[in-house]
Amino acid sequence: MADTAKSGEAIIRLENIVKRFGGAEALSGASLTVRRGSVHGLVGQNGAGKSTLIKLIAGLHRADEGTVEIDGKAYDRLTPHLVEELGVHFIHQDRLLVPTFTVGEALFLGRELRFPGTPFLDRAGMRRKSAEILERYFGLSLPHSALIAELSAAEKQIVQITRALIANPKVLVFDEPTAALVRREADLLFQLIRRLSAEGVTVLYISHYLGEIVDLCDTVTVLRNGRDVATLPVAETSAADIGALMVNRAIGELYPKPDVTPGEVVLDVENLALAGRFEAVSFRLRKGEVLGLTGLVGSGAKEVVRSLFGLDRPTGGTVRIKGETVFSADPAAATRRRLALVPEDRRRDGVALDLTVTENTTLASLDRFSRGIIDRSAERRQTENLVKRLEIKTDGVDALVKTLSGGNQQKVAIAKWLSRQSEIYLLDEPTVGVDIAAKVEIYRLIGELAERGAAVLVLSSDIEELLGVTDRILVFFRGSVTREFPSSETSPGEILADVTGAHETLRHAG
Amino acid sequence: MLVDAPYIPASVIEIEAQKAFETGKPGPAFGRQLATIALRGGALAVFIGVLVVFSVTAPFFLTVGNIGNVLGQSAIAGVLAIGLTIVIIAGGSNVVTGGIDLSLAANMGLSAAVYASLVQAGHGDGLAILGALGTGLAIGAVNAAAVTLAGIVPLLATLAVMNVVAGLELVLTQNTVVPASTDFLAALSAGGPFGIPVLAYILLGFTLVVAAIVQYTPLGLRLYAVGAFPDAARAAGLPVKSFVAGSFLASGLCGGLAGVLSVSYLSGSTTGAGDMLLPVVVTALLGTVFSRRLVPTITGTLLSALFVGFLINGFQLLNISSTLVSGVQGLLILLVVSATTLLGRKENA
Amino acid sequence: MALPSFAHGLARYALVAALAAVFALFAALAPGFLSGANLLSVLVNNFALLAIVAIAMTFAVSAGGIDLSVGTAVDFSSFAFVSLVLAGQPVALAALGGLAGGALVGLFNAVLIAGIGISPFLATLGTLFVGRSVQQLLTNGGNPVYLPPAGVPEAFRFLGHGALAGIPVPLIVTALVVAGAWVVLARTRFGRVALATGIQASVVRYSGLRLPRITAATYVLVSTIAAVVGLILTSTVTVYIPSSGNAFLLNAIGATFIGTTFDPHGRPNVPGTVLGVLLLGVVANGLLLSGLNFYWQQVGTGLLIFSVLAIGFANRKAAGRV
């Protein structure tokens, strides 16, 4: 464990880091100093540069400018392996455990126990020792034969943390560790973090939940637009203040929102429910209107959007599209009713990376271009028009979509539905992983859609973005709509408070 | 760029966190556990049921001599299927992009031909064994290089190697039977203690050794990690490519050993080794139902090979066309895979 | 993107160059290789039937799968054709019956793959095994079904032995299948969506297209195309031999994947597959004629497949795929 005598010195120090991807700057002069023995919170909105910063520390990215110091020594070429040797360990999501392994096997993979003097695995020993560790740190006892695949997300998370603990870490980096935990488990995690901290382990804690940060950390650094805007002792601040710092007023003017008078109701959702995910969700969406949905992971907002597009089958309630009640849970039926979904996981569901711009653009509207045989010049013309209209930057309509930047890929995903002449657009986190310039173009596009009489529903965790582009915002919490705000009469802080449960700490749990 | 990274921050992949949330319900996991037990129990029940039916209808079936014969007759296919199982463990169970070695049967053919030809040319058994095993190992090395260095998917790499190897066997033997009889070969194909063929003992001994390594050492555990979840293996600091390459070498060696056994069993090398390929693939894939976690295991593969052996044997004793065995195998594999697929789907729903 | 496109160019060049090289080599070394009669025999004996099976396979691979039961479809078609002719049905009707017999295999696969969701490799492997047993049962343990030479209608022999304007019928049928498949795969809505399915199935689903329906249609199409081979084969040899169709399987897979190196994006494509089959056919024939040991044929073929694949995959690796 760490040497407490040197407590207070910087164990991780990043100075004026600049990191560019292509043309876009993900970090533009960010600094972060984590002191030995502290529990340091790192917060910022999506796109503020948190993940880039963490990857720099993990040795997965290299800074273009600036220095990275660990334990007082500057490193030019950090590798994941070297970082671990220096005692810095990362708690990642459950994705890095072998699903067919038992807990003991997963914990000890790579440093297995053997029967002394033989080459054979001591499975009983690994089982005993892992049960011991889990019991000691988490009060958790799992069946001996339990496989990773059979564990809950929280239990997997705990196994991950235990793996790091076995290595005697100096610094533990937690990246959104409670996203998948219920309250009791989250409480256990916090107890553990406090205990580790008392034993001298330094903790860097990244979270969306401001309540947790205030509860747990002694210091917090706020990132905004690739810079650190403040590093404060938590004792001297509050969740609301931190929220205010995260919010970016500077690009507030960049939302080119046209003034559109909403027309008739085209989407009427009444008491929609999906057991275990959301319940009693009702709202109406009009022509020319832009409606915002927001909420944490698991709050039900995303699940509502999936149900509307027919990806999940709701267990109750009604959906009327242009006055007609919809029964089938089938994306094909949804698109026939001129619904469009731009999914969050763009690279998996939104665009086919190894198809060309043209092939992607016309995929949902091929019947417009084919009577038996595809009229390739017609689909090309259509694509060229859309490329021009959406200002998609590409080497040409025959370029593979994987060669485009994230923002331009997103525009292709939208172009696909413009080509289909969709009328109701469901945009799920439309600007995730997109640089500022492309974001603004996507905002402009949303405005343009509304102007042309489309109805747009934007699901986003970026609150300013929602305030900028929408007319109304619905906040989801624990599977239902808890608040509705007119976008022009509210502040980011107010919404953030409702979304994150900052009023009551750890209210998200459940 | 993200794919190979051992660590991916949650903020980049919130959708993953959400998926974890969705599948993390205790109910379906429990249901799956039950269903898994049912499936395994079902497979074992079918196995035992078949044995019972045969032993009732064909009195000779359940004699030590007959069981020994089945073991002996299953030796060659068993060794090949075990080699394939190692590749499947290290490559993952997606047969197209994951682990598969289509060159195994041809490998056995060429190794046998090398052995028989060396004996014909007047060399001793020692050199012939070295020749056969060396041939197998060399074929494994080519597969390993094609997959890990050239980056060809295993299905295609080993398909191409299979063609070359089968061609070399033809060149070597001129498509004829090359007889070979030595004392060593005779000893191999003779009967052993308790009237059970030596080949049966070899199959059991070989299974024991390989199972000990794969099922009970850190090396084996890591092999599973590499195949089941390469990212996790990489995060644990394991050299994934070396393990994959090693698995092809091991399966090549199994091909060589099967070659030696087949020379002894058939008193020489014969043509038509390629016909064993698909039955061996099915045997290895079917073996997964005999494991607690529904993963490929060495002992599961042995059971699966014996199951097929007993089916053929029983059909012969009952005078039923043994060609129906392939239908039973096919139906079984479809049933097993359908069951697991439908289970998985229910869990995700 | 300069490097990948260069590498792509190299890979495309590799297939055509390999074909040109072996052609030139055999023209120089193998007496009689260049004669019209020999080239025609290459096309009829080494090319036509394999080309049709390989094109069927190209559809399966294009949709992101594989079909190990193409041979089973060939067999079922052959069996239905022979049986119906023996039963005295008109040849045209019997031929339709043959196609239907093959399509049945595809329907079975479609249920397994699109209905239940089994991976295509395992599903079609199961079909292959079950199909083998079904044939044994239908033929009393695997006896060939002969057509008595006297009783064979002239129309029956036409598919295998006939000629139109001096061109053998099997070649004409192959040309029609090739042309049709090319159009369907490259130019129709179905071909485009199948391709998209193979490249990224989830995008197809999120685009409001019915994924299971497309997958099912693909496997039925694959088997129906393969069934054409059953008709020609039976007409040529006037006998149905159980489980003989599997002989095409591995070469069809090889040709399809060799063919992917011909596409700028490494996709399965009909012209590439045809070139792949030609390459295999020319090598087989040329080695035979050049007086080299007959058995080197297979070694040579295998090495060629191997090197073309190695170049193709190395280039895809350079382009950041796979």
PDB file of C-alpha atoms in Angstrom, chain B residues 98-223:
ATOM      1  CA  GLY B  98     -12.912 -18.260 -34.429  1.00  0.00           C
ATOM      2  CA  GLY B  99     -11.085 -21.520 -33.979  1.00  0.00           C
ATOM      3  CA  ILE B 100     -11.388 -24.308 -36.523  1.00  0.00           C
ATOM      4  CA  ASP B 101      -8.856 -26.581 -38.168  1.00  0.00           C
ATOM      5  CA  LEU B 102     -10.131 -28.111 -41.389  1.00  0.00           C
ATOM      6  CA  SER B 103      -6.713 -29.542 -42.212  1.00  0.00           C
ATOM      7  CA  LEU B 104      -6.779 -32.110 -39.402  1.00  0.00           C
ATOM      8  CA  ALA B 105      -8.111 -35.091 -41.353  1.00  0.00           C
ATOM      9  CA  ALA B 106      -5.803 -34.437 -44.294  1.00  0.00           C
ATOM     10  CA  ASN B 107      -2.984 -33.994 -41.802  1.00  0.00           C
ATOM     11  CA  MET B 108      -3.668 -37.474 -40.458  1.00  0.00           C
ATOM     12  CA  GLY B 109      -3.641 -38.844 -44.010  1.00  0.00           C
ATOM     13  CA  LEU B 110      -0.299 -37.286 -44.882  1.00  0.00           C
ATOM     14  CA  SER B 111       1.313 -38.217 -41.574  1.00  0.00           C
ATOM     15  CA  ALA B 112       0.195 -41.796 -42.043  1.00  0.00           C
ATOM     16  CA  ALA B 113       1.551 -41.783 -45.580  1.00  0.00           C
ATOM     17  CA  VAL B 114       4.884 -40.446 -44.364  1.00  0.00           C
ATOM     18  CA  TYR B 115       5.048 -43.132 -41.723  1.00  0.00           C
ATOM     19  CA  ALA B 116       4.182 -45.941 -44.105  1.00  0.00           C
ATOM     20  CA  SER B 117       6.532 -44.656 -46.800  1.00  0.00           C
ATOM     21  CA  LEU B 118       9.431 -44.417 -44.377  1.00  0.00           C
ATOM     22  CA  VAL B 119       8.799 -47.975 -43.239  1.00  0.00           C
ATOM     23  CA  GLN B 120       8.593 -49.120 -46.867  1.00  0.00           C
ATOM     24  CA  ALA B 121      11.910 -47.422 -47.557  1.00  0.00           C
ATOM     25  CA  GLY B 122      13.411 -49.567 -44.853  1.00  0.00           C
ATOM     26  CA  HIS B 123      13.611 -47.096 -42.011  1.00  0.00           C
ATOM     27  CA  GLY B 124      12.849 -48.035 -38.450  1.00  0.00           C
ATOM     28  CA  ASP B 125       9.810 -47.185 -36.415  1.00  0.00           C
ATOM     29  CA  GLY B 126      11.655 -44.490 -34.487  1.00  0.00           C
ATOM     30  CA  LEU B 127      12.363 -42.429 -37.574  1.00  0.00           C
ATOM     31  CA  ALA B 128       8.891 -43.139 -38.938  1.00  0.00           C
ATOM     32  CA  ILE B 129       7.271 -41.859 -35.749  1.00  0.00           C
ATOM     33  CA  LEU B 130       9.432 -38.757 -35.842  1.00  0.00           C
ATOM     34  CA  GLY B 131       8.529 -38.304 -39.493  1.00  0.00           C
ATOM     35  CA  ALA B 132       4.806 -38.583 -38.856  1.00  0.00           C
ATOM     36  CA  LEU B 133       4.751 -36.334 -35.802  1.00  0.00           C
ATOM     37  CA  GLY B 134       7.101 -33.872 -37.521  1.00  0.00           C
ATOM     38  CA  THR B 135       4.748 -33.752 -40.500  1.00  0.00           C
ATOM     39  CA  GLY B 136       1.823 -33.019 -38.233  1.00  0.00           C
ATOM     40  CA  LEU B 137       3.718 -30.337 -36.377  1.00  0.00           C
ATOM     41  CA  ALA B 138       4.866 -28.703 -39.616  1.00  0.00           C
ATOM     42  CA  ILE B 139       1.281 -28.552 -40.867  1.00  0.00           C
ATOM     43  CA  GLY B 140       0.266 -27.018 -37.557  1.00  0.00           C
ATOM     44  CA  ALA B 141       3.044 -24.449 -37.923  1.00  0.00           C
ATOM     45  CA  VAL B 142       1.816 -23.441 -41.374  1.00  0.00           C
ATOM     46  CA  ASN B 143      -1.724 -23.017 -40.015  1.00  0.00           C
ATOM     47  CA  ALA B 144      -0.424 -21.007 -37.093  1.00  0.00           C
ATOM     48  CA  ALA B 145       1.551 -18.697 -39.364  1.00  0.00           C
ATOM     49  CA  ALA B 146      -1.342 -18.264 -41.786  1.00  0.00           C
ATOM     50  CA  VAL B 147      -3.739 -17.341 -38.991  1.00  0.00           C
ATOM     51  CA  THR B 148      -1.586 -15.272 -36.657  1.00  0.00           C
ATOM     52  CA  LEU B 149       0.903 -13.715 -39.077  1.00  0.00           C
ATOM     53  CA  ALA B 150      -0.941 -13.441 -42.403  1.00  0.00           C
ATOM     54  CA  GLY B 151      -4.239 -12.806 -40.595  1.00  0.00           C
ATOM     55  CA  ILE B 152      -6.304 -15.228 -42.713  1.00  0.00           C
ATOM     56  CA  VAL B 153      -9.449 -16.391 -40.903  1.00  0.00           C
ATOM     57  CA  PRO B 154      -8.875 -19.959 -39.640  1.00  0.00           C
ATOM     58  CA  LEU B 155     -11.718 -21.432 -41.702  1.00  0.00           C
ATOM     59  CA  LEU B 156     -10.058 -20.362 -44.961  1.00  0.00           C
ATOM     60  CA  ALA B 157      -6.436 -20.737 -43.938  1.00  0.00           C
ATOM     61  CA  THR B 158      -6.918 -24.317 -42.842  1.00  0.00           C
ATOM     62  CA  LEU B 159      -9.111 -25.023 -45.877  1.00  0.00           C
ATOM     63  CA  ALA B 160      -6.260 -24.012 -48.180  1.00  0.00           C
ATOM     64  CA  VAL B 161      -3.728 -25.942 -46.120  1.00  0.00           C
ATOM     65  CA  MET B 162      -6.055 -28.943 -46.246  1.00  0.00           C
ATOM     66  CA  ASN B 163      -5.964 -28.860 -50.045  1.00  0.00           C
ATOM     67  CA  VAL B 164      -2.175 -28.677 -50.142  1.00  0.00           C
ATOM     68  CA  VAL B 165      -1.764 -31.445 -47.590  1.00  0.00           C
ATOM     69  CA  ALA B 166      -4.251 -33.750 -49.296  1.00  0.00           C
ATOM     70  CA  GLY B 167      -2.401 -33.118 -52.555  1.00  0.00           C
ATOM     71  CA  LEU B 168       0.952 -33.947 -50.979  1.00  0.00           C
ATOM     72  CA  GLU B 169      -0.480 -37.199 -49.680  1.00  0.00           C
ATOM     73  CA  LEU B 170      -1.555 -38.115 -53.204  1.00  0.00           C
ATOM     74  CA  VAL B 171       1.869 -37.227 -54.549  1.00  0.00           C
ATOM     75  CA  LEU B 172       3.552 -39.338 -51.926  1.00  0.00           C
ATOM     76  CA  THR B 173       1.340 -42.400 -52.254  1.00  0.00           C
ATOM     77  CA  GLN B 174       0.262 -42.079 -55.887  1.00  0.00           C
ATOM     78  CA  ASN B 175      -3.241 -42.578 -54.495  1.00  0.00           C
ATOM     79  CA  THR B 176      -2.530 -46.161 -53.512  1.00  0.00           C
ATOM     80  CA  VAL B 177      -2.495 -48.083 -50.279  1.00  0.00           C
ATOM     81  CA  VAL B 178       1.011 -48.152 -48.794  1.00  0.00           C
ATOM     82  CA  PRO B 179       1.214 -51.238 -46.615  1.00  0.00           C
ATOM     83  CA  ALA B 180       3.343 -51.120 -43.517  1.00  0.00           C
ATOM     84  CA  SER B 181       3.823 -53.772 -40.901  1.00  0.00           C
ATOM     85  CA  THR B 182       6.353 -53.645 -38.122  1.00  0.00           C
ATOM     86  CA  ASP B 183       6.444 -55.153 -34.680  1.00  0.00           C
ATOM     87  CA  PHE B 184       5.676 -51.774 -33.190  1.00  0.00           C
ATOM     88  CA  LEU B 185       2.608 -51.326 -35.369  1.00  0.00           C
ATOM     89  CA  ALA B 186       1.473 -54.841 -34.627  1.00  0.00           C
ATOM     90  CA  ALA B 187       1.856 -54.187 -30.913  1.00  0.00           C
ATOM     91  CA  LEU B 188      -0.227 -51.048 -31.220  1.00  0.00           C
ATOM     92  CA  SER B 189      -3.092 -52.774 -32.945  1.00  0.00           C
ATOM     93  CA  ALA B 190      -2.975 -55.868 -30.763  1.00  0.00           C
ATOM     94  CA  GLY B 191      -5.162 -56.632 -27.813  1.00  0.00           C
ATOM     95  CA  GLY B 192      -3.947 -55.488 -24.423  1.00  0.00           C
ATOM     96  CA  PRO B 193      -4.749 -56.415 -20.857  1.00  0.00           C
ATOM     97  CA  PHE B 194      -8.339 -57.562 -20.162  1.00  0.00           C
ATOM     98  CA  GLY B 195      -8.853 -58.210 -23.852  1.00  0.00           C
ATOM     99  CA  ILE B 196      -9.077 -54.499 -24.579  1.00  0.00           C
ATOM    100  CA  PRO B 197      -7.137 -53.219 -27.591  1.00  0.00           C
ATOM    101  CA  VAL B 198      -3.970 -51.223 -27.001  1.00  0.00           C
ATOM    102  CA  LEU B 199      -5.465 -48.418 -29.074  1.00  0.00           C
ATOM    103  CA  ALA B 200      -8.194 -48.055 -26.463  1.00  0.00           C
ATOM    104  CA  TYR B 201      -5.594 -47.596 -23.746  1.00  0.00           C
ATOM    105  CA  ILE B 202      -3.811 -45.054 -25.915  1.00  0.00           C
ATOM    106  CA  LEU B 203      -6.999 -43.067 -26.413  1.00  0.00           C
ATOM    107  CA  LEU B 204      -7.730 -43.026 -22.687  1.00  0.00           C
ATOM    108  CA  GLY B 205      -4.131 -42.203 -21.755  1.00  0.00           C
ATOM    109  CA  PHE B 206      -3.927 -39.436 -24.339  1.00  0.00           C
ATOM    110  CA  THR B 207      -7.220 -37.951 -23.182  1.00  0.00           C
ATOM    111  CA  LEU B 208      -6.008 -38.070 -19.604  1.00  0.00           C
ATOM    112  CA  VAL B 209      -2.783 -36.204 -20.375  1.00  0.00           C
ATOM    113  CA  VAL B 210      -4.400 -33.543 -22.560  1.00  0.00           C
ATOM    114  CA  ALA B 211      -7.324 -33.109 -20.179  1.00  0.00           C
ATOM    115  CA  ALA B 212      -4.870 -32.671 -17.300  1.00  0.00           C
ATOM    116  CA  ILE B 213      -3.096 -29.894 -19.169  1.00  0.00           C
ATOM    117  CA  VAL B 214      -6.132 -28.154 -20.619  1.00  0.00           C
ATOM    118  CA  GLN B 215      -8.516 -28.575 -17.724  1.00  0.00           C
ATOM    119  CA  TYR B 216      -6.191 -28.436 -14.733  1.00  0.00           C
ATOM    120  CA  THR B 217      -3.243 -26.115 -15.361  1.00  0.00           C
ATOM    121  CA  PRO B 218      -2.918 -22.332 -15.576  1.00  0.00           C
ATOM    122  CA  LEU B 219      -1.925 -22.799 -19.203  1.00  0.00           C
ATOM    123  CA  GLY B 220      -5.278 -24.391 -19.941  1.00  0.00           C
ATOM    124  CA  LEU B 221      -7.195 -21.742 -18.046  1.00  0.00           C
ATOM    125  CA  ARG B 222      -5.463 -19.052 -20.071  1.00  0.00           C
ATOM    126  CA  LEU B 223      -6.261 -20.928 -23.268  1.00  0.00           C
TER     127      LEU B 223
END
